[in-house]
Amino acid sequence: SINAEYMGEGFESELRELNSKWELLLTQKNSMQEHLEILGKEPEFFSGDDSVGVRRPGSVEEDLGMRSGGLRYMTGVISTAQLGLFERLVYRVTRGNMFMRTAPAQNQFEDPATGNKIDKTVFVIFVSAQRAHDKIKKVCESLLATLYPYNIDNREEVQKMHIHVRDNLADLENTIAGTESVRDKILMKIKENVYQWKKTVVIEKSVYNILNFLSFKGQTVVAVAECWVPKNDVGRVEDALHEAERSSGAQVQSFLEAIETRDKPPTYFKTNKFTASHQGIVDSYGIARYKEVNPACFSVITFPFLFGVMYGDIGHGLMITILAAIFIWKEKKMLATPLNEIIALVFGGRYILIIMGIYAIYMGFLYNDLFSLMVSFGEPYWMFPKDYADAKANCDDGYLVWYGANASNVRACKKQNGSPYLFGIDSAWAETENKLEFMNGLKMKMAVILGVIQMTVGLVLQCFNHVHFKDTKHIICGFIPEVVFLLCTFGYMCLMIIIKWCVNWPQRMLNNLSPPSLLETMTNFFLTPGSVKDDRYLYGSASSQNGLQTFLLLVAFAMVPILLIPIPVIEYRHHKHASYGQLQHEDETNEEDPGHKDEKAAGNEEEPFDMSEVVIKQVIHTIEFVLGCVSNTASYLRLWALSLAHAELSEVFWNFAMMKTLYMDTGYGFMAFVGWGAWGGATVGVLGVMEALSAFLHALRLHWVEFQNKFYYGDGAQFVPFDIEKLIPSPHESSTDE
């Protein structure tokens, strides 16, 4: 570091000296170029009045004012930006008794201070009075206009001066080029060392910053550092201390010991390149408390799965999977290459993307959706008979009995001796008119079931937190009533969905039992309990279903006061007993040690207990949970909405961009090519990018709001170890800063 400082000072002094010389040379060059601009003008430019006689000029060195035919004149150069002001001032100081002619300079001039190019203008002014001449000279000085000698009466002298100035300018340009060459060599030397200098400065600055946190005790000035260390890395820290002692030749031994503290430890999760992106998503919401359940362990699977539910399509999922696979394949090469900001963002989530793509493909097989087209993976379970004879020969007898007198109008039925479709949605649905209605109901019910399952898992994880922190009151008066309330209401709704799927409705409809509307059933469950009709019950009988629903509703309502009342009472009693025990202990201690009271006052003080605050907090939590069960369950319907919208949008693109252009094609393939391009562009741009981003954000919201708020506080502090390697800029970053 000392050598770097000496080298830097040496380079700095050389550069300052060279820059000052370069600025001086450039100023002289500009002056010579300005003089050449004047000397290079034609004689007609300097002719004021042809009728005026000519006399010999006075002394040039006197004031650069020349005389010709009884008139005094001066020539010079001024910045074009100042020309307008210059003309007005000259006109005013001479009261119009002057003759002025201007012409733009042929070349631009470089400003030594800024390096910018400046346009300038050549001028000549004729006046008759000496006083006016002096005033114009002062105006020129104020506006930084430069005056140069020019002999109007002696053209030969002008030519000689032109040659002399031009030769001097050529020599000066060679000198400037040599100066710039020397400066470039010095800058190249600096460039070779600048990264190492930056690295040295960052290391020293970071080390000194850490040393500022150390405390020094004792007469021998012992440095004491208090820090957090992961338990698994204690041995590595001790080895590092011993290695530092050995390499530095320290005479005093360093040692590491654990101390007791009331400070909350920071949170540290060891990650790899696969789990780091998932942990980053959770950390964006909030850092986990110390030893709190980490949601990233579950979101590794649930996050891409919910994305796949909304984005389920074999083709679209394959696009994302291939893109992520390419990023992973080219990982080392891309890490060493500077990337565009957007590409770098996508590349950073490559391991999330590949799982998202795999789940999208899986759900695409489940939905039987390939770019909005259904694919047959086996023999369909359903058929569409052409006539009654076909239906009688191939349809299941139960459907013929179900249709009864209208059996001749059988339009769809299950095949005789058929087996359910191999996997996912039966491909026979592709030819039906009510495909959208069927998919709408299926995806809506599936979204509700997935939502209730994930919220229940969130409550179970809340119980794990309470068990770990030995918080019994929140287990009995928090977790249990919450999970009972959720399962007695929306858990029961999920059970009804599954039961309705499993019932043989054609057989039951022969007994005049119609399938009930689950939406109506759940509405009556809360508003009019016991109102299930005799011909629309789902299981058992109408009376048994009414009894069970009434019982579940009463149990759910009974959980509300259990959530609301016991916890504030328990906390009040606990605080009361703790305060009494603490006062008794302090009295006994003060009798033995009178100085203990002052030490206690100087120590950490606990926050005062406020019963009203505890009650208000519990009331808010209870209301939030009860209403949240409804709103969170409804929020999971976004799984249904986005999945349905994705499928329908894909179908619209296929039908209108691809199929219509195929029908319009005349056999040359031009319209087919246009349609394919439009469909491909819409698929990649809208479905591949915008829809994927939308599904990603909605999956993120479901995890942050609906799932994590059941158990995750996210108010911890992150463990940030001192790592010099992360502080050192890469060579690429260093070259970019330059």
XYZ file of C-alpha atoms in Angstrom, residues 228 264-271 276 279-280 282-284 286-290 714-721 726:
29
model
C -21.669 -13.419 15.867
C -31.161 -11.235 19.494
C -28.861 -13.222 17.204
C -28.990 -12.491 13.489
C -30.460 -15.030 11.083
C -28.214 -17.042 8.809
C -29.295 -19.594 6.206
C -26.607 -21.411 4.317
C -27.542 -21.461 0.638
C -30.059 -18.693 -3.106
C -34.111 -17.489 -0.266
C -33.765 -14.098 -1.934
C -38.332 -14.732 0.941
C -35.782 -12.196 2.193
C -37.369 -9.538 -0.027
C -38.509 -9.815 5.424
C -35.655 -11.545 7.230
C -36.723 -14.448 9.438
C -36.378 -14.237 13.180
C -33.629 -16.304 14.737
C -40.052 -11.512 8.976
C -38.686 -8.894 11.412
C -35.285 -10.435 12.079
C -31.792 -9.179 11.269
C -29.687 -10.813 8.582
C -26.260 -12.200 9.400
C -23.783 -10.359 7.172
C -20.278 -11.757 7.701
C -17.258 -9.732 -1.808
